Short mmCIF file of C-alpha atoms and ligand atoms in Angstrom, two decimals:
data_model
loop_
_atom_site.label_atom_id
_atom_site.label_comp_id
_atom_site.label_asym_id
_atom_site.label_seq_id
_atom_site.Cartn_x
_atom_site.Cartn_y
_atom_site.Cartn_z
CA MET A 11 -43.86 26.76 -23.65
CA THR A 12 -42.18 27.26 -20.28
CA ASN A 13 -38.79 27.90 -21.83
CA GLN A 14 -39.96 30.64 -24.12
CA LYS A 15 -38.32 33.78 -22.71
CA ILE A 16 -40.29 36.96 -22.35
CA PRO A 17 -39.10 40.33 -21.12
CA LEU A 18 -40.17 40.45 -17.52
CA VAL A 19 -40.06 42.78 -14.57
CA ASP A 20 -41.81 40.81 -11.87
CA THR A 21 -43.33 43.30 -9.45
CA ASP A 22 -44.17 40.99 -6.57
CA ILE A 23 -41.77 38.32 -5.32
CA HIS A 24 -41.87 37.21 -1.71
CA GLU A 25 -38.52 36.31 -0.27
CA ARG A 26 -38.89 34.87 3.20
CA VAL A 27 -37.02 35.50 6.41
CA CYS A 28 -36.94 33.33 9.51
CA TYR A 29 -36.31 35.11 12.82
CA SER A 30 -33.13 33.11 13.27
CA ASP A 31 -31.74 34.71 10.10
CA ILE A 32 -32.01 38.26 11.38
CA LEU A 33 -31.20 37.85 15.07
CA ASP A 34 -27.65 39.07 14.58
CA LYS A 35 -28.96 42.22 12.95
CA LEU A 36 -31.49 42.97 15.65
CA ASP A 37 -30.70 45.53 18.33
CA GLU A 38 -31.05 44.68 22.01
CA PRO A 39 -33.30 44.26 23.86
CA PHE A 40 -35.30 42.99 20.89
CA LYS A 41 -32.94 40.13 20.18
CA HIS A 42 -33.30 39.14 23.84
CA TYR A 43 -37.09 39.26 23.59
CA ILE A 44 -37.04 36.76 20.73
CA GLU A 45 -34.14 34.60 21.89
CA ASN A 46 -34.78 34.41 25.60
CA CYS A 47 -38.31 35.61 26.14
CA HIS A 48 -39.93 33.55 23.39
CA TRP A 49 -41.73 36.34 21.59
CA ILE A 50 -43.34 35.18 18.40
CA GLN A 51 -45.56 37.16 16.16
CA GLU A 52 -49.10 36.11 16.67
CA LYS A 53 -50.94 35.91 13.39
CA HIS A 54 -54.02 33.94 12.98
CA MET A 55 -56.36 33.56 10.09
CA PRO A 56 -59.38 31.65 11.28
CA TYR A 57 -59.56 29.48 8.17
CA THR A 58 -58.21 26.35 6.60
CA GLN A 59 -55.04 27.06 4.66
CA PRO A 60 -55.90 27.83 1.06
CA SER A 61 -53.76 25.19 -0.57
CA VAL A 62 -51.73 22.01 -0.32
CA ALA A 63 -48.67 23.64 1.31
CA GLY A 64 -50.44 26.37 3.27
CA VAL A 65 -50.04 29.73 1.59
CA ASP A 66 -47.17 28.57 -0.62
CA ARG A 67 -46.77 26.70 -3.86
CA ALA A 68 -46.12 23.13 -2.75
CA ASP A 69 -43.24 22.79 -5.21
CA ALA A 70 -41.57 25.94 -3.86
CA VAL A 71 -40.98 24.47 -0.41
CA LEU A 72 -37.27 23.68 -0.28
CA PRO A 73 -36.22 20.05 -0.65
CA ASP A 74 -34.72 20.16 2.86
CA GLY A 75 -37.99 21.39 4.32
CA ARG A 76 -37.12 25.06 4.76
CA PRO A 77 -39.98 27.42 3.92
CA ALA A 78 -40.70 28.55 0.37
CA GLY A 79 -38.87 31.73 -0.62
CA SER A 80 -36.14 31.41 2.00
CA ASP A 81 -33.26 30.45 -0.29
CA LEU A 82 -31.92 32.61 -3.11
CA GLY A 83 -30.32 29.70 -4.97
CA PHE A 84 -33.57 27.80 -5.14
CA MET A 85 -35.48 30.91 -6.17
CA GLN A 86 -32.98 31.53 -8.96
CA GLU A 87 -33.40 28.02 -10.24
CA GLN A 88 -37.17 27.77 -9.98
CA LEU A 89 -38.12 31.32 -10.91
CA LEU A 90 -35.51 33.84 -12.05
CA ASP A 91 -33.48 31.58 -14.38
CA GLU A 92 -36.37 29.36 -15.42
CA ILE A 93 -38.59 32.25 -16.52
CA GLY A 94 -35.72 34.54 -17.48
CA HIS A 95 -36.50 37.54 -15.30
CA GLU A 96 -34.90 40.81 -16.21
CA TYR A 97 -35.74 42.32 -12.81
CA GLY A 98 -37.71 41.27 -9.79
CA ILE A 99 -39.04 43.46 -6.98
CA LEU A 100 -38.88 41.83 -3.57
CA THR A 101 -41.87 42.41 -1.33
CA SER A 102 -41.07 39.95 1.45
CA ALA A 103 -43.19 38.11 3.96
CA LEU A 104 -42.13 40.07 7.02
CA ASP A 105 -45.11 41.73 8.50
CA PRO A 106 -44.57 44.58 10.96
CA SER A 107 -48.11 45.81 10.25
CA PRO A 108 -50.21 47.36 13.00
CA SER A 109 -52.68 44.52 13.43
CA SER A 110 -50.13 41.74 13.46
CA MET A 111 -47.89 43.57 15.96
CA HIS A 112 -50.79 44.29 18.30
CA GLY A 113 -49.51 47.75 19.14
CA TRP A 114 -45.88 46.85 19.91
CA HIS A 115 -44.41 49.29 17.43
CA GLU A 116 -40.99 49.36 19.10
CA MET A 117 -40.50 45.71 18.15
CA ALA A 118 -42.03 46.34 14.71
CA ALA A 119 -39.53 49.13 14.02
CA ALA A 120 -36.57 47.03 15.21
CA LEU A 121 -37.66 44.08 13.05
CA ALA A 122 -38.06 46.30 10.00
CA SER A 123 -34.50 47.67 10.36
CA ALA A 124 -32.97 44.24 10.88
CA TYR A 125 -34.96 42.98 7.93
CA ASN A 126 -33.80 45.74 5.60
CA ASP A 127 -30.15 45.03 6.43
CA TRP A 128 -30.69 41.31 5.87
CA GLN A 129 -32.49 41.92 2.57
CA ILE A 130 -29.69 44.14 1.26
CA GLU A 131 -26.93 41.79 2.33
CA ASN A 132 -28.44 38.49 1.22
CA TRP A 133 -30.52 39.37 -1.83
CA LEU A 134 -30.05 42.84 -3.31
CA ASP A 135 -26.26 42.83 -3.12
CA ILE A 136 -26.04 39.28 -4.46
CA ASP A 137 -28.40 38.98 -7.42
CA GLU A 138 -28.25 41.93 -9.76
CA ARG A 139 -31.78 41.26 -11.01
CA LEU A 140 -33.36 41.82 -7.61
CA TYR A 141 -34.59 45.16 -6.29
CA GLY A 142 -36.05 45.74 -2.86
CA SER A 143 -38.64 47.38 -0.66
CA VAL A 144 -37.87 49.45 2.43
CA HIS A 145 -39.76 47.95 5.34
CA VAL A 146 -41.02 50.33 7.97
CA ALA A 147 -43.27 50.17 10.97
CA ALA A 148 -45.39 52.97 9.60
CA GLN A 149 -47.63 53.02 12.65
CA ASP A 150 -44.65 54.72 14.33
CA ARG A 151 -44.29 57.66 11.98
CA GLU A 152 -41.00 59.01 13.28
CA ALA A 153 -39.32 55.59 13.32
CA ALA A 154 -40.56 54.99 9.78
CA ILE A 155 -39.03 58.25 8.56
CA GLN A 156 -35.74 57.46 10.28
CA GLU A 157 -35.61 54.08 8.56
CA ILE A 158 -36.32 55.63 5.16
CA GLU A 159 -33.51 58.10 5.82
CA ARG A 160 -31.22 55.24 6.86
CA VAL A 161 -31.63 52.85 3.92
CA GLY A 162 -33.65 54.79 1.34
CA ASP A 163 -30.60 55.79 -0.65
CA HIS A 164 -29.51 52.23 -1.28
CA PRO A 165 -29.36 52.03 -5.08
CA LYS A 166 -31.55 48.95 -5.22
CA MET A 167 -34.33 50.05 -2.87
CA VAL A 168 -37.18 51.17 -5.11
CA GLN A 169 -40.15 51.63 -2.81
CA VAL A 170 -41.40 51.94 0.75
CA LEU A 171 -43.81 49.19 1.64
CA LEU A 172 -46.97 50.10 3.54
CA PRO A 173 -49.43 47.49 4.77
CA ILE A 174 -53.07 47.46 3.83
CA ASP A 175 -54.32 46.85 7.29
CA ASP A 176 -56.23 48.99 9.75
CA ILE A 177 -54.75 52.43 9.05
CA MET A 178 -55.95 54.64 6.21
CA TRP A 179 -52.72 56.06 4.84
CA GLY A 180 -54.27 59.22 3.37
CA GLU A 181 -54.56 60.58 6.93
CA PRO A 182 -52.43 63.77 7.02
CA TYR A 183 -50.55 62.62 10.13
CA TYR A 184 -48.69 60.12 7.92
CA HIS A 185 -47.83 62.52 5.10
CA PRO A 186 -44.28 63.07 6.34
CA ILE A 187 -43.64 59.42 5.42
CA PHE A 188 -44.55 60.25 1.83
CA GLU A 189 -42.34 63.30 1.95
CA ALA A 190 -39.39 61.15 3.04
CA ALA A 191 -40.10 58.59 0.32
CA GLU A 192 -40.34 61.23 -2.38
CA LYS A 193 -37.10 62.79 -1.20
CA HIS A 194 -35.30 59.47 -1.76
CA ASN A 195 -36.89 58.74 -5.14
CA LEU A 196 -38.84 55.87 -3.63
CA MET A 197 -42.36 54.96 -4.64
CA ILE A 198 -44.96 53.62 -2.22
CA GLY A 199 -45.82 49.93 -2.57
CA MET A 200 -48.95 48.78 -0.79
CA HIS A 201 -49.57 45.15 -0.14
CA HIS A 202 -52.39 43.75 1.89
CA ASN A 203 -51.67 42.06 5.16
CA GLU A 204 -54.82 40.93 6.83
CA PRO A 205 -57.10 43.80 6.00
CA PRO A 206 -60.52 43.98 7.47
CA VAL A 207 -62.88 43.53 4.56
CA TYR A 208 -66.09 42.73 6.36
CA TYR A 209 -67.22 45.61 8.55
CA GLY A 210 -63.92 45.41 10.39
CA LYS A 211 -64.10 41.65 10.91
CA TRP A 212 -63.27 38.37 9.26
CA PRO A 213 -66.05 36.94 7.11
CA ARG A 214 -67.01 33.32 7.72
CA TYR A 215 -64.99 31.84 4.87
CA PHE A 216 -61.51 32.42 3.44
CA ILE A 217 -63.07 32.61 -0.02
CA GLU A 218 -65.17 35.59 1.08
CA TRP A 219 -62.18 37.36 2.59
CA HIS A 220 -59.92 36.65 -0.37
CA THR A 221 -62.57 37.70 -2.88
CA LEU A 222 -63.03 41.03 -1.12
CA ILE A 223 -59.37 42.06 -0.73
CA PRO A 224 -59.69 44.44 -3.70
CA THR A 225 -62.18 46.44 -1.64
CA ALA A 226 -59.43 47.11 0.92
CA HIS A 227 -57.17 48.26 -1.93
CA MET A 228 -59.91 50.57 -3.21
CA LYS A 229 -60.27 52.11 0.24
CA GLN A 230 -56.57 52.98 0.42
CA ILE A 231 -56.49 54.55 -3.06
CA THR A 232 -59.61 56.56 -2.21
CA SER A 233 -58.08 57.71 1.07
CA MET A 234 -54.80 58.78 -0.56
CA MET A 235 -56.66 60.44 -3.43
CA PHE A 236 -59.08 62.66 -1.52
CA ASN A 237 -56.63 63.50 1.25
CA GLY A 238 -54.55 65.07 -1.51
CA VAL A 239 -51.45 62.90 -1.20
CA PHE A 240 -50.88 62.81 -4.97
CA GLU A 241 -51.30 66.57 -5.36
CA LYS A 242 -49.04 67.27 -2.41
CA PHE A 243 -46.34 64.86 -3.63
CA PRO A 244 -46.47 64.99 -7.43
CA ASN A 245 -43.39 62.81 -7.86
CA LEU A 246 -44.77 60.06 -5.68
CA GLY A 247 -46.28 56.96 -7.22
CA LEU A 248 -48.35 54.25 -5.62
CA MET A 249 -48.05 50.59 -6.62
CA MET A 250 -51.03 48.54 -5.46
CA ILE A 251 -49.74 45.02 -5.04
CA GLU A 252 -51.82 41.87 -5.25
CA GLY A 253 -55.29 43.31 -5.29
CA GLY A 254 -56.03 42.48 -8.92
CA PHE A 255 -57.03 45.07 -11.49
CA THR A 256 -60.53 44.54 -12.81
CA PHE A 257 -61.93 47.10 -10.37
CA ILE A 258 -59.85 49.96 -11.83
CA PRO A 259 -62.44 51.33 -14.31
CA HIS A 260 -65.13 51.25 -11.65
CA LEU A 261 -63.00 53.21 -9.21
CA MET A 262 -62.01 55.78 -11.83
CA TRP A 263 -65.59 56.38 -12.92
CA LYS A 264 -66.86 56.46 -9.37
CA MET A 265 -64.25 58.90 -8.10
CA ASP A 266 -64.64 61.21 -11.11
CA GLN A 267 -68.40 61.35 -10.73
CA GLN A 268 -68.15 61.94 -6.98
CA TYR A 269 -65.54 64.63 -7.55
CA ARG A 270 -67.81 66.52 -9.92
CA ASP A 271 -70.53 66.59 -7.27
CA LEU A 272 -68.42 67.01 -4.16
CA ARG A 273 -65.33 68.96 -5.21
CA HIS A 274 -66.14 71.62 -2.60
CA GLU A 275 -65.02 69.26 0.15
CA VAL A 276 -61.62 68.45 -1.37
CA PRO A 277 -60.76 71.57 -3.38
CA TRP A 278 -57.05 70.70 -3.35
CA LEU A 279 -57.60 68.19 -6.10
CA LYS A 280 -56.62 70.00 -9.29
CA ARG A 281 -56.84 67.01 -11.60
CA LYS A 282 -59.62 64.51 -12.14
CA PRO A 283 -59.13 61.47 -9.90
CA SER A 284 -58.95 59.21 -12.95
CA GLN A 285 -56.21 61.42 -14.37
CA ILE A 286 -54.27 61.23 -11.11
CA MET A 287 -54.63 57.46 -11.15
CA LYS A 288 -53.33 57.28 -14.71
CA GLU A 289 -50.34 59.39 -13.78
CA GLN A 290 -49.45 58.14 -10.31
CA VAL A 291 -51.07 54.79 -9.48
CA ARG A 292 -50.07 51.38 -10.84
CA PHE A 293 -51.35 47.87 -10.21
CA THR A 294 -49.66 44.49 -10.16
CA THR A 295 -51.64 41.93 -12.12
CA GLN A 296 -51.72 38.92 -9.82
CA PRO A 297 -54.08 37.34 -8.87
CA ALA A 298 -55.40 37.82 -12.37
CA GLU A 299 -59.02 36.99 -12.93
CA GLU A 300 -59.38 34.60 -15.85
CA LEU A 301 -60.33 36.95 -18.67
CA THR A 302 -60.72 36.20 -22.35
CA LYS A 303 -58.68 38.29 -24.74
CA LYS A 304 -61.82 40.24 -25.59
CA GLU A 305 -62.62 40.93 -21.95
CA PHE A 306 -59.02 41.95 -21.23
CA THR A 307 -58.90 44.31 -24.23
CA SER A 308 -62.19 45.86 -23.27
CA LEU A 309 -60.98 46.39 -19.71
CA LEU A 310 -57.88 48.24 -20.95
CA GLU A 311 -60.14 50.39 -23.12
CA GLN A 312 -62.26 51.21 -20.10
CA MET A 313 -59.14 52.25 -18.19
CA GLY A 314 -58.20 54.52 -21.07
CA THR A 315 -54.55 53.47 -20.85
CA ASP A 316 -52.43 50.36 -21.04
CA GLU A 317 -49.76 51.86 -18.82
CA MET A 318 -51.23 51.05 -15.41
CA LEU A 319 -50.73 47.27 -15.25
CA CYS A 320 -47.46 45.67 -14.21
CA PHE A 321 -47.11 41.91 -14.35
CA SER A 322 -46.40 40.04 -11.12
CA THR A 323 -46.10 36.39 -10.17
CA ASP A 324 -46.42 36.56 -6.36
CA TYR A 325 -43.88 33.71 -6.21
CA PRO A 326 -43.74 31.53 -4.10
CA HIS A 327 -47.31 31.87 -2.90
CA TRP A 328 -50.08 29.42 -3.67
CA ASP A 329 -51.89 31.80 -5.99
CA TYR A 330 -48.77 32.38 -8.12
CA ASP A 331 -49.47 33.58 -11.64
CA SER A 332 -47.47 31.98 -14.45
CA PRO A 333 -46.10 34.58 -16.91
CA HIS A 334 -46.98 32.13 -19.68
CA ARG A 335 -50.52 31.34 -18.66
CA ALA A 336 -52.13 33.95 -16.43
CA LEU A 337 -53.03 36.64 -18.96
CA PRO A 338 -54.57 36.21 -22.39
CA ASN A 339 -52.37 36.42 -25.48
CA MET A 340 -51.56 39.94 -26.52
CA ASP A 341 -49.51 41.62 -29.18
CA ARG A 342 -45.81 42.18 -28.62
CA GLU A 343 -45.96 45.90 -27.88
CA LEU A 344 -48.66 45.50 -25.27
CA LYS A 345 -46.86 42.56 -23.73
CA GLN A 346 -43.66 44.58 -23.57
CA ARG A 347 -45.50 47.32 -21.66
CA ILE A 348 -47.36 45.13 -19.19
CA PHE A 349 -44.53 42.68 -18.57
CA ALA A 350 -41.68 45.18 -18.41
CA ASP A 351 -41.91 48.81 -19.51
CA ASN A 352 -44.73 49.99 -17.26
CA ALA A 353 -42.76 48.96 -14.17
CA LYS A 354 -39.54 50.46 -15.55
CA ASN A 355 -41.31 53.74 -16.21
CA PHE A 356 -42.85 53.72 -12.76
CA TYR A 357 -39.84 53.04 -10.53
CA PRO A 358 -37.29 55.82 -11.04
CA LYS A 359 -34.51 53.66 -9.59
CA LEU A 360 -35.07 50.70 -11.89
CA PRO A 361 -32.69 50.76 -14.88
CA ASN A 362 -34.51 51.90 -17.99
CA ASP A 363 -32.62 52.00 -21.26
CA ASP A 364 -35.43 53.55 -23.28
CA MET B 1 -50.31 1.52 -30.92
CA ARG B 2 -47.81 2.94 -28.51
CA GLU B 3 -47.30 1.40 -25.13
CA GLN B 4 -44.73 1.58 -22.43
CA VAL B 5 -44.01 0.32 -18.93
CA VAL B 6 -44.01 3.42 -16.69
CA CYS B 7 -43.40 1.80 -13.29
CA LYS B 8 -43.86 -1.33 -11.22
CA THR B 9 -47.05 -1.87 -9.24
CA SER B 10 -44.91 -2.06 -6.10
CA ASP B 11 -43.55 1.46 -6.76
CA ILE B 12 -46.81 3.05 -5.61
CA GLU B 13 -48.78 2.27 -2.48
CA PRO B 14 -52.56 2.66 -2.60
CA GLY B 15 -53.42 6.33 -1.97
CA GLU B 16 -50.16 7.56 -3.49
CA MET B 17 -48.93 8.91 -6.78
CA MET B 18 -45.68 9.39 -8.66
CA LYS B 19 -44.43 11.01 -11.81
CA SER B 20 -43.02 9.13 -14.77
CA THR B 21 -42.58 9.60 -18.49
CA PHE B 22 -44.50 8.13 -21.39
CA GLY B 23 -42.39 8.83 -24.46
CA LYS B 24 -41.57 12.51 -24.07
CA GLN B 25 -44.68 13.21 -22.05
CA ASN B 26 -44.50 13.85 -18.28
CA VAL B 27 -47.17 11.72 -16.73
CA LEU B 28 -48.67 11.22 -13.30
CA ILE B 29 -49.49 7.72 -12.13
CA CYS B 30 -52.05 7.57 -9.33
CA ARG B 31 -53.03 4.54 -7.30
CA THR B 32 -56.36 4.98 -5.57
CA PRO B 33 -56.98 3.35 -2.15
CA ASP B 34 -58.80 0.41 -3.82
CA GLY B 35 -55.51 -0.47 -5.54
CA GLU B 36 -56.47 0.69 -9.07
CA PHE B 37 -54.02 2.60 -11.27
CA TYR B 38 -54.76 5.76 -13.29
CA ALA B 39 -52.55 7.95 -15.42
CA PHE B 40 -52.80 11.62 -16.35
CA MET B 41 -50.73 14.32 -17.91
CA ASN B 42 -48.50 15.63 -15.11
CA GLN B 43 -49.36 19.23 -15.83
CA CYS B 44 -52.28 21.12 -14.39
CA ILE B 45 -54.72 22.33 -17.04
CA HIS B 46 -55.04 25.67 -15.25
CA GLN B 47 -51.54 27.19 -15.31
CA GLY B 48 -49.35 24.17 -15.80
CA ALA B 49 -48.20 23.22 -12.28
CA PRO B 50 -46.49 19.83 -11.80
CA LEU B 51 -49.33 17.78 -10.30
CA ASP B 52 -47.06 15.22 -8.62
CA LYS B 53 -46.11 17.95 -6.13
CA GLY B 54 -49.74 18.26 -5.07
CA MET B 55 -51.64 15.73 -2.97
CA MET B 56 -54.14 12.93 -3.19
CA CYS B 57 -56.95 13.42 -0.73
CA GLY B 58 -60.73 13.40 -0.36
CA ALA B 59 -63.10 16.28 -0.93
CA ALA B 60 -66.26 17.90 0.22
CA THR B 61 -68.54 17.00 -2.68
CA GLU B 62 -71.28 18.56 -4.74
CA LEU B 63 -73.78 16.79 -2.50
CA SER B 64 -72.99 19.30 0.25
CA THR B 65 -75.74 21.79 1.00
CA PRO B 66 -75.23 25.22 2.63
CA GLY B 67 -73.75 24.64 6.06
CA ASP B 68 -73.73 20.85 5.66
CA TYR B 69 -70.59 19.18 4.34
CA ASP B 70 -70.62 15.91 2.44
CA TYR B 71 -67.07 14.53 2.46
CA SER B 72 -66.01 11.49 0.46
CA HIS B 73 -63.76 10.20 -2.37
CA GLU B 74 -60.91 9.74 0.13
CA GLY B 75 -57.69 9.27 -1.85
CA GLU B 76 -59.46 9.80 -5.17
CA ILE B 77 -58.92 13.53 -5.57
CA ILE B 78 -55.79 15.20 -6.94
CA ARG B 79 -55.22 18.65 -5.49
CA CYS B 80 -52.92 20.90 -7.52
CA PRO B 81 -49.78 22.19 -5.74
CA TRP B 82 -50.38 25.77 -6.85
CA HIS B 83 -53.95 27.03 -6.70
CA GLY B 84 -55.36 23.90 -5.14
CA ARG B 85 -57.91 23.01 -7.81
CA GLU B 86 -59.38 19.55 -7.23
CA PHE B 87 -59.65 16.83 -9.87
CA ASN B 88 -61.54 13.56 -9.50
CA ILE B 89 -59.34 10.62 -10.49
CA LYS B 90 -62.30 8.22 -10.76
CA ASN B 91 -64.28 10.64 -12.89
CA GLU B 92 -61.84 10.97 -15.81
CA GLY B 93 -59.81 13.62 -14.00
CA ARG B 94 -62.64 16.15 -14.08
CA MET B 95 -62.34 19.37 -12.08
CA LEU B 96 -64.73 19.46 -9.15
CA ALA B 97 -65.44 23.17 -9.58
CA ASN B 98 -65.95 22.82 -13.33
CA PRO B 99 -66.55 19.23 -14.49
CA ASP B 100 -66.42 20.30 -18.15
CA LYS B 101 -62.66 20.51 -17.75
CA LYS B 102 -60.47 17.49 -17.19
CA ILE B 103 -56.82 16.57 -17.06
CA PRO B 104 -55.93 14.56 -20.18
CA SER B 105 -55.61 10.91 -19.19
CA PHE B 106 -53.92 7.79 -20.53
CA LYS B 107 -55.12 4.22 -20.67
CA VAL B 108 -53.50 1.89 -18.18
CA ARG B 109 -53.22 -1.86 -17.94
CA ILE B 110 -51.36 -4.06 -15.52
CA GLU B 111 -49.38 -7.07 -16.65
CA GLU B 112 -47.80 -8.98 -13.80
CA GLU B 113 -45.73 -6.37 -11.95
CA ASN B 114 -45.80 -3.83 -14.77
CA VAL B 115 -47.89 -0.70 -15.04
CA ILE B 116 -48.28 -0.11 -18.76
CA LEU B 117 -49.59 3.03 -20.44
CA PHE B 118 -50.97 2.72 -23.94
CA LYS B 119 -52.72 4.81 -26.54
S1 LIG C 20 -52.01 25.45 -11.93
FE1 LIG C 20 -53.20 23.93 -11.02
S2 LIG C 20 -54.77 24.96 -9.99
FE2 LIG C 20 -53.64 26.51 -10.99
#
């Protein structure tokens, strides 16, 4: 079962950096602030860790104790070679998002640059299967654009990563970031960080927060949609990472119906929101709800297309989805699309022989 | 009848587990804190994770009521290394969240120092 190879473009793999790995790539005074002034990123989720090894698969922690995802050789052995990946898109675990940097965007921007250099040198340039994400501190718009200009042309950078956090990215002030991405043939990847899902706060339990993450994804799509980002940047695509996908039909129906009533407020939309979603928005599958084949087929019918879903494992995190077990059985053509072709058609910089 | 020695009793302390093989099958041998031995397939029934990389622990049980935790079964619960699903060793390996599902188990007997699995 596990050795049966399937074509796979894995759209969410988290390689991990430790500060010590990127110190030599960090400009001063930021290196000094970490090395001598003991700055550490303060992130706190007020919950028990979700699983046996925190937020990671317990068997992905390295035998010598280093954190899961921090060693390419181990990742090759446990994931890329074992499953037989054709390509994998790295989405990292670095988090220069607004809420986790508490306003210090100078440090966030410096970390993002050092991180991008480290990612290129240690992963993208070494394993030909791996493609990367440009990290930016998007809360500092100008610094973000500069960083996109600096590394966006790297042949293996396929998207700019924006956090799902406390900024709504449809806000026109941030549109120049999309302009820069589009110019470099980069898509936008959005991955949640620690988004507020409960009236701006944490709910009481992790299970409540984790259940409601898709609502934060829906808010970002809605913001980008009605602020006209997709009309303004027709070559831009948005990959929603790790929010699941069963909410897609609801959002399409809801936005279409609202648009018919309220078009006067957002007259710049020239296409139906559901049409825009079909053309420019994609979704990674993990964490996949456990659907029967019938439920899965019916969901695709409700979406009106089988081109929006792109398989992802989320390796090495605790809620990893196995390519062999997470989705119901499907015929070869559909599998080919969801596990490989949809992602290849979405990312212009990913090799696509078809 | 097929049977096989899978380990020695001294290989596993109470409250611990280890993997072994029974024929071609990867198996998980668990020793609960009372010293008893149990054996299961070493593959999670959810998505196939290797259970020996998980942990043996206790659990907040179904006797809990909203806001009031009932914790017991110390050392009698296997927690999967991936998604953390909990399985009760002493209750045929049944999943706490869905007791209709269980990890396939094997019969165990002890002869002197030997832990023997049999079908
Ligand atoms: S594989 Fe064991 S809980 Fe998912």
